[in-house]
JSON list of C-alpha atoms and ligand atoms in Angstrom, two decimals:
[
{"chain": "I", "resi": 1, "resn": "UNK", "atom": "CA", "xyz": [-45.68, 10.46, -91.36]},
{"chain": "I", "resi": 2, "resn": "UNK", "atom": "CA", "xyz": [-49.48, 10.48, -90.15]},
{"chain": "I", "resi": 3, "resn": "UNK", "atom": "CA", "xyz": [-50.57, 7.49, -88.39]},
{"chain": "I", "resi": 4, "resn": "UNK", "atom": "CA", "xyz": [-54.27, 6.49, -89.33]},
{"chain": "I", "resi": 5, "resn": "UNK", "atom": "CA", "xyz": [-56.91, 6.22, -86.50]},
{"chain": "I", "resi": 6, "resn": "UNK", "atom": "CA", "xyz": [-58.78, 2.96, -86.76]},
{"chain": "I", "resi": 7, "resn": "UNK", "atom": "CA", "xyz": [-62.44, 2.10, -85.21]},
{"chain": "I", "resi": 8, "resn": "UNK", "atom": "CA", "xyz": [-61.92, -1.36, -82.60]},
{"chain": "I", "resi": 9, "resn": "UNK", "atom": "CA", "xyz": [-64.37, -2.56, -85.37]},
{"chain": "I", "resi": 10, "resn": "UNK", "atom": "CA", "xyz": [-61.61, -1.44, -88.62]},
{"chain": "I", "resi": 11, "resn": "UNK", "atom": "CA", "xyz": [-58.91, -3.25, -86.44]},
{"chain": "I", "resi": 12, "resn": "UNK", "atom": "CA", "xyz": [-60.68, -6.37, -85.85]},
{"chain": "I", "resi": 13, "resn": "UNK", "atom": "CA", "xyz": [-62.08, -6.53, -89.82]},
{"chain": "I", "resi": 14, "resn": "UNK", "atom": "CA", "xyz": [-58.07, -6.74, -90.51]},
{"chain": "I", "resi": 15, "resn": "UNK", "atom": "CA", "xyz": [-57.72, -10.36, -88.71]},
{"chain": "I", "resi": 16, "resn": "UNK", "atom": "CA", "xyz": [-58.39, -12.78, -90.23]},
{"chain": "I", "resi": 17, "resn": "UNK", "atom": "CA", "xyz": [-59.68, -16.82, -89.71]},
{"chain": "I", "resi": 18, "resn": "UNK", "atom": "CA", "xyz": [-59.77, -20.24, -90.46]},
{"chain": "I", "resi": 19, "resn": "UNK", "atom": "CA", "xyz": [-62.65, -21.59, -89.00]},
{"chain": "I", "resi": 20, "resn": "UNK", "atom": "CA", "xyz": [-61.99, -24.77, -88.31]},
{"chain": "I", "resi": 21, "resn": "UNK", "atom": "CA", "xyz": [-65.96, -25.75, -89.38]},
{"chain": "I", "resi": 22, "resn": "UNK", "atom": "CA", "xyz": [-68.10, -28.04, -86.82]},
{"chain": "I", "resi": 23, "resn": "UNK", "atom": "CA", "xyz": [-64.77, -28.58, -84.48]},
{"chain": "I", "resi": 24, "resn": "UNK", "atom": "CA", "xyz": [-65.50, -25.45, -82.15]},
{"chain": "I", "resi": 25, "resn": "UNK", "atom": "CA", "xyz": [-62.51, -24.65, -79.89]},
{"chain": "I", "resi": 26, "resn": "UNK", "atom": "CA", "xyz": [-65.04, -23.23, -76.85]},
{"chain": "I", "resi": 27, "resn": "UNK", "atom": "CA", "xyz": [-67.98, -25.19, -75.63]},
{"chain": "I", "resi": 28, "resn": "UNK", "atom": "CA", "xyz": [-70.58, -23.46, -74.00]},
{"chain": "I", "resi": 29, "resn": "UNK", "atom": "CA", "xyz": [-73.26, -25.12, -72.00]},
{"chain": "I", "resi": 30, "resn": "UNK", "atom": "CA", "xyz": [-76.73, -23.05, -72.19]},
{"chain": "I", "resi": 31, "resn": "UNK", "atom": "CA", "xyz": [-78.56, -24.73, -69.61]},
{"chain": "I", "resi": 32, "resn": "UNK", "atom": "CA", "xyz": [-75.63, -22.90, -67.31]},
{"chain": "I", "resi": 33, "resn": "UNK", "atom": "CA", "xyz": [-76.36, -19.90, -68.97]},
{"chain": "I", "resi": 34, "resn": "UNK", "atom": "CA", "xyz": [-79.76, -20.22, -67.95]},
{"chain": "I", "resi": 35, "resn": "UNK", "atom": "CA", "xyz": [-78.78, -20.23, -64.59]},
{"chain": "I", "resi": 36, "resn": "UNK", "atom": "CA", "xyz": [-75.95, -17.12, -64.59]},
{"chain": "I", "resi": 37, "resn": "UNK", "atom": "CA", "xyz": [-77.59, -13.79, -63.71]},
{"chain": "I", "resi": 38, "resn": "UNK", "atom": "CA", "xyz": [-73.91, -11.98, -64.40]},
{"chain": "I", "resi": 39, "resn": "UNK", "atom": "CA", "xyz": [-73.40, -12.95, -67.66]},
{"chain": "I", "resi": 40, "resn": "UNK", "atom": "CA", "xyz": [-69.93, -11.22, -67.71]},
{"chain": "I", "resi": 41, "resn": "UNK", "atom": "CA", "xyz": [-69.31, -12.79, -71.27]},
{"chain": "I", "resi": 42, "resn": "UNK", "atom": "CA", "xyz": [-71.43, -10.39, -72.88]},
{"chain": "I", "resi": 43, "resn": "UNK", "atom": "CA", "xyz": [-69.14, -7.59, -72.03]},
{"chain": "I", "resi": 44, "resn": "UNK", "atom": "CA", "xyz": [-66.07, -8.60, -72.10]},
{"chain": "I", "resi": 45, "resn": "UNK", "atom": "CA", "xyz": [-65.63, -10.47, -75.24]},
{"chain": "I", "resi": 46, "resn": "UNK", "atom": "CA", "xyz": [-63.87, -8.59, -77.57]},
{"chain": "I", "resi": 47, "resn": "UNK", "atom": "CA", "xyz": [-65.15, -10.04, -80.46]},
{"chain": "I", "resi": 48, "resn": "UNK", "atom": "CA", "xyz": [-68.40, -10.37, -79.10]},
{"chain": "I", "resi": 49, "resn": "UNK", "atom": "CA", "xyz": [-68.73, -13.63, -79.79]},
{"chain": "I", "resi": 50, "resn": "UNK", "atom": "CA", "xyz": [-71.41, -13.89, -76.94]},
{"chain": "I", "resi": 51, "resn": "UNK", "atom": "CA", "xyz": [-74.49, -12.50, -77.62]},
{"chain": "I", "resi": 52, "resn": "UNK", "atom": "CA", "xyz": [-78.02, -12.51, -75.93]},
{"chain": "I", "resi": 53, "resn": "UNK", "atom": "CA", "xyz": [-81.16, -12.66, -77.53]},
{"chain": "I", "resi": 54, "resn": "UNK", "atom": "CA", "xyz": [-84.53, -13.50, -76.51]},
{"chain": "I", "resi": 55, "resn": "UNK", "atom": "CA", "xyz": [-83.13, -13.76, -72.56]},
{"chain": "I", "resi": 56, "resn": "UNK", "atom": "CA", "xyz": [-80.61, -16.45, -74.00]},
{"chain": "I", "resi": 57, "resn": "UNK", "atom": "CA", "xyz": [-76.89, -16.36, -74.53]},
{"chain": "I", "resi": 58, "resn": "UNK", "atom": "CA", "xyz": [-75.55, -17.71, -77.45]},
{"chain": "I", "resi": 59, "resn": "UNK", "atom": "CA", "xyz": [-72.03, -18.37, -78.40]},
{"chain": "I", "resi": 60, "resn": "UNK", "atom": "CA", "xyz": [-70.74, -18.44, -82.31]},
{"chain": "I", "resi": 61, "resn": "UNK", "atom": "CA", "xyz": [-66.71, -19.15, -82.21]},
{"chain": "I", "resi": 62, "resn": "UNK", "atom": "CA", "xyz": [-65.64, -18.24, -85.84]},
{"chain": "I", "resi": 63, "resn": "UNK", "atom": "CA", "xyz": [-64.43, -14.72, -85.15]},
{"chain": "I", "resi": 64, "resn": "UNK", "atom": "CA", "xyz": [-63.15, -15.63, -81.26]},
{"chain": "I", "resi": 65, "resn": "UNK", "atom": "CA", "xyz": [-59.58, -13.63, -80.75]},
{"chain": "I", "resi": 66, "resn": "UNK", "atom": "CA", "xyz": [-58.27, -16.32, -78.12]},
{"chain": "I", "resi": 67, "resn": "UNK", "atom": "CA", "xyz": [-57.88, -14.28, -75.47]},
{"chain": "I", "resi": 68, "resn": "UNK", "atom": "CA", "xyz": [-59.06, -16.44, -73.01]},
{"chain": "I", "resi": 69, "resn": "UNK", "atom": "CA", "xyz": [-61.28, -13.90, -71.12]},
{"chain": "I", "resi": 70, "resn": "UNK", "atom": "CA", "xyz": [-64.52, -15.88, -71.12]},
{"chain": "I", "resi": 71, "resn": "UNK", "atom": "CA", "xyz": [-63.02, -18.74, -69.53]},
{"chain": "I", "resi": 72, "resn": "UNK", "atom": "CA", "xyz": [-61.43, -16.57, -66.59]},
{"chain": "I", "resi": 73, "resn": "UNK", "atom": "CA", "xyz": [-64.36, -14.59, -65.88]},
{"chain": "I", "resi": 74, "resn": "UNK", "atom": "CA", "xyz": [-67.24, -17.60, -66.57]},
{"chain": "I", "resi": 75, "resn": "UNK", "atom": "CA", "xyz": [-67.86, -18.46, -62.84]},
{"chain": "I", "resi": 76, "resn": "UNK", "atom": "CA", "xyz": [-70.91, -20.59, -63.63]},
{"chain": "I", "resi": 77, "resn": "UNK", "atom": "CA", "xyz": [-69.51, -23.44, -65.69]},
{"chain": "I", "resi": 78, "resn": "UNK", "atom": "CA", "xyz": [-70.78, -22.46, -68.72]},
{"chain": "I", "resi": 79, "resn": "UNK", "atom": "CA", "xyz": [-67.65, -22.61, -70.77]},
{"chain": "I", "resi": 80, "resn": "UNK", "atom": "CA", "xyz": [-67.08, -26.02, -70.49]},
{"chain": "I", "resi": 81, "resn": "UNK", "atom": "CA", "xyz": [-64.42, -26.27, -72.58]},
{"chain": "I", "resi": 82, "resn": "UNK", "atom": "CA", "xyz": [-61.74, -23.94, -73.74]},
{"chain": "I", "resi": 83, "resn": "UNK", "atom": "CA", "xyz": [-58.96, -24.97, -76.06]},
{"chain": "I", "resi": 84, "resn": "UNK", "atom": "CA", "xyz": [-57.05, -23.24, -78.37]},
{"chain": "I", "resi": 85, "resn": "UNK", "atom": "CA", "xyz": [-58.06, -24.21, -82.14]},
{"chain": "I", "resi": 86, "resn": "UNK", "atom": "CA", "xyz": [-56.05, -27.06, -83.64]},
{"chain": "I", "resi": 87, "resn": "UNK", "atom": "CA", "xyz": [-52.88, -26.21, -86.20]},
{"chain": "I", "resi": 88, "resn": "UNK", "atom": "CA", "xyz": [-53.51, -23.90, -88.98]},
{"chain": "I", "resi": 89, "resn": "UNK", "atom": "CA", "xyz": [-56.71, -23.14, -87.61]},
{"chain": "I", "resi": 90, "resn": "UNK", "atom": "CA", "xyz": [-58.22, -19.92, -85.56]},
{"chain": "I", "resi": 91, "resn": "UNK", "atom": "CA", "xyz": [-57.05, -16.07, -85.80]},
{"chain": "I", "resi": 92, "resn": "UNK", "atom": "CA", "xyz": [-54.38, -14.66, -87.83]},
{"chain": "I", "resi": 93, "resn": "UNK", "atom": "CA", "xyz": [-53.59, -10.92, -86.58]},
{"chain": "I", "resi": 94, "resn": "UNK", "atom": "CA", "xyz": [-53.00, -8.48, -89.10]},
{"chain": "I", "resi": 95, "resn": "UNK", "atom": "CA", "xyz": [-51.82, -4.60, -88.12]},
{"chain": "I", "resi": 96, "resn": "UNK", "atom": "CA", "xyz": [-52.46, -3.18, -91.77]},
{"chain": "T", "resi": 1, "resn": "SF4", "atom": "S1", "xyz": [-70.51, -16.10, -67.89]},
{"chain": "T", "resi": 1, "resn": "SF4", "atom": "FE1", "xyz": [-70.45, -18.31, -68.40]},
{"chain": "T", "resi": 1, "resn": "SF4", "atom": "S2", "xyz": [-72.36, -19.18, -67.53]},
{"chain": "T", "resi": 1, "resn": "SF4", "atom": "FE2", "xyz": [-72.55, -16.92, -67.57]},
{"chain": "T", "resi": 1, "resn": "SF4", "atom": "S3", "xyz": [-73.64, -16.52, -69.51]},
{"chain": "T", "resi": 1, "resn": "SF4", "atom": "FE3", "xyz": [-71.43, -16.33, -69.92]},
{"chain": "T", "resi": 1, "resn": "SF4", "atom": "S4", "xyz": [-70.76, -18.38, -70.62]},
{"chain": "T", "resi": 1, "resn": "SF4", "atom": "FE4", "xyz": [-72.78, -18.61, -69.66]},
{"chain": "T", "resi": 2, "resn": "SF4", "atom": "S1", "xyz": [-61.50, -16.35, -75.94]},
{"chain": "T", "resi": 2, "resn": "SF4", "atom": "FE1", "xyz": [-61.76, -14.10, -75.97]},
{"chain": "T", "resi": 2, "resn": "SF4", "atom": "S2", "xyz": [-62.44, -13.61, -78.04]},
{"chain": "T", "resi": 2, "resn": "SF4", "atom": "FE2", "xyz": [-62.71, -15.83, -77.75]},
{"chain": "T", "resi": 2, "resn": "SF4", "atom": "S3", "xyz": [-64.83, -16.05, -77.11]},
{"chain": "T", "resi": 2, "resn": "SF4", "atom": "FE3", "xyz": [-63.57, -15.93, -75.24]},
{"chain": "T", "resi": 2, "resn": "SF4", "atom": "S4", "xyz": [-63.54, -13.74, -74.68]},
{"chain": "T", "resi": 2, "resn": "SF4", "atom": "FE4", "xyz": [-64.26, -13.89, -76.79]}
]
Protein backbone atom coordinates (compact mmCIF):
# COMPACT_ATOMS: atom_id res chain seq x y z
CA UNK A 1 0.00 0.00 0.00
CA UNK A 2 1.53 3.52 -1.10
CA UNK A 3 0.33 6.40 0.76
CA UNK A 4 -0.16 9.56 -1.54
CA UNK A 5 1.76 12.82 -0.69
CA UNK A 6 -0.58 15.77 -0.68
CA UNK A 7 0.39 19.68 -1.12
CA UNK A 8 -1.08 21.76 2.41
CA UNK A 9 -3.02 23.35 -0.56
CA UNK A 10 -4.50 19.47 -1.99
CA UNK A 11 -5.39 18.85 1.77
CA UNK A 12 -7.19 21.94 2.44
CA UNK A 13 -9.16 21.79 -1.28
CA UNK A 14 -10.62 18.37 0.40
CA UNK A 15 -12.63 20.38 3.29
CA UNK A 16 -15.27 21.52 2.66
CA UNK A 17 -17.95 24.61 3.86
CA UNK A 18 -21.10 26.02 4.50
CA UNK A 19 -20.74 29.50 4.57
CA UNK A 20 -23.08 30.67 6.63
CA UNK A 21 -23.55 33.99 4.06
CA UNK A 22 -23.53 37.68 5.72
CA UNK A 23 -23.44 36.02 9.47
CA UNK A 24 -19.47 35.97 9.72
CA UNK A 25 -18.27 33.94 12.73
CA UNK A 26 -14.89 36.40 13.18
CA UNK A 27 -15.15 40.13 13.28
CA UNK A 28 -12.28 42.02 12.51
CA UNK A 29 -11.92 45.66 13.22
CA UNK A 30 -9.57 47.47 10.48
CA UNK A 31 -9.10 50.64 12.10
CA UNK A 32 -7.03 48.19 14.73
CA UNK A 33 -5.35 46.82 11.97
CA UNK A 34 -4.29 50.10 11.07
CA UNK A 35 -2.68 50.47 14.16
CA UNK A 36 -0.81 46.72 14.52
CA UNK A 37 2.73 46.83 13.10
CA UNK A 38 2.98 42.75 13.86
CA UNK A 39 0.31 41.65 11.99
CA UNK A 40 0.89 38.00 13.16
CA UNK A 41 -2.46 36.99 11.35
CA UNK A 42 -0.93 37.05 8.11
CA UNK A 43 1.28 34.18 8.95
CA UNK A 44 -0.27 32.12 10.89
CA UNK A 45 -3.59 31.54 9.42
CA UNK A 46 -3.74 28.43 7.88
CA UNK A 47 -6.19 29.14 5.53
CA UNK A 48 -4.99 32.43 4.96
CA UNK A 49 -7.92 33.97 5.46
CA UNK A 50 -5.97 37.26 6.31
CA UNK A 51 -4.52 38.90 3.64
CA UNK A 52 -2.81 42.36 3.06
CA UNK A 53 -3.09 44.45 0.22
CA UNK A 54 -2.46 47.94 -0.47
CA UNK A 55 -0.82 48.28 3.38
CA UNK A 56 -4.35 46.96 4.61
CA UNK A 57 -5.41 43.70 6.15
CA UNK A 58 -8.39 42.22 5.12
CA UNK A 59 -10.24 39.33 6.51
CA UNK A 60 -12.72 36.96 4.24
CA UNK A 61 -14.15 34.03 6.71
CA UNK A 62 -15.64 31.48 4.17
CA UNK A 63 -12.70 29.10 4.05
CA UNK A 64 -11.60 29.82 8.03
CA UNK A 65 -10.51 26.15 9.58
CA UNK A 66 -11.54 27.24 13.28
CA UNK A 67 -8.53 26.90 14.76
CA UNK A 68 -8.67 29.71 16.80
CA UNK A 69 -5.09 30.99 16.13
CA UNK A 70 -5.96 34.56 15.14
CA UNK A 71 -7.73 35.20 18.20
CA UNK A 72 -4.74 33.92 20.50
CA UNK A 73 -2.09 35.64 18.75
CA UNK A 74 -4.25 39.14 17.80
CA UNK A 75 -2.76 41.34 20.63
CA UNK A 76 -4.23 44.54 19.20
CA UNK A 77 -7.97 44.00 19.42
CA UNK A 78 -8.54 43.54 16.06
CA UNK A 79 -10.49 40.34 16.21
CA UNK A 80 -13.22 41.55 17.99
CA UNK A 81 -15.16 38.78 17.90
CA UNK A 82 -14.52 35.10 17.57
CA UNK A 83 -17.24 32.51 17.66
CA UNK A 84 -17.54 29.35 16.27
CA UNK A 85 -20.15 29.33 13.21
CA UNK A 86 -23.72 28.48 14.19
CA UNK A 87 -25.15 24.61 13.60
CA UNK A 88 -24.66 23.10 10.29
CA UNK A 89 -22.58 25.84 9.36
CA UNK A 90 -18.51 26.29 8.94
CA UNK A 91 -15.81 23.47 7.96
CA UNK A 92 -16.38 19.94 7.31
CA UNK A 93 -12.85 18.00 7.31
CA UNK A 94 -12.40 15.52 4.80
CA UNK A 95 -9.00 13.10 4.76
CA UNK A 96 -9.70 11.71 1.11
S1 LIG B 1 -3.02 40.66 14.51
FE1 LIG B 1 -5.09 41.47 14.96
S2 LIG B 1 -4.88 43.73 14.93
FE2 LIG B 1 -3.04 42.82 13.97
S3 LIG B 1 -3.53 42.86 11.77
FE3 LIG B 1 -4.10 40.82 12.55
S4 LIG B 1 -6.29 40.99 13.13
FE4 LIG B 1 -5.49 43.07 12.87
S1 LIG C 1 -9.65 30.65 13.24
FE1 LIG C 1 -7.79 29.81 12.25
S2 LIG C 1 -8.37 29.42 10.12
FE2 LIG C 1 -9.94 30.77 11.01
S3 LIG C 1 -9.29 32.82 10.47
FE3 LIG C 1 -8.46 32.38 12.52
S4 LIG C 1 -6.40 31.54 12.16
FE4 LIG C 1 -7.50 31.46 10.21
Amino acid sequence: MSIKKLSPEDLLALNKFAVDEGNPHILVDKTKCAQCTARPCLVVCPARCYRQKDGEVNFEYAGCLECGTCRVVCTYGGVTSWNYPRASYGVTFRCS
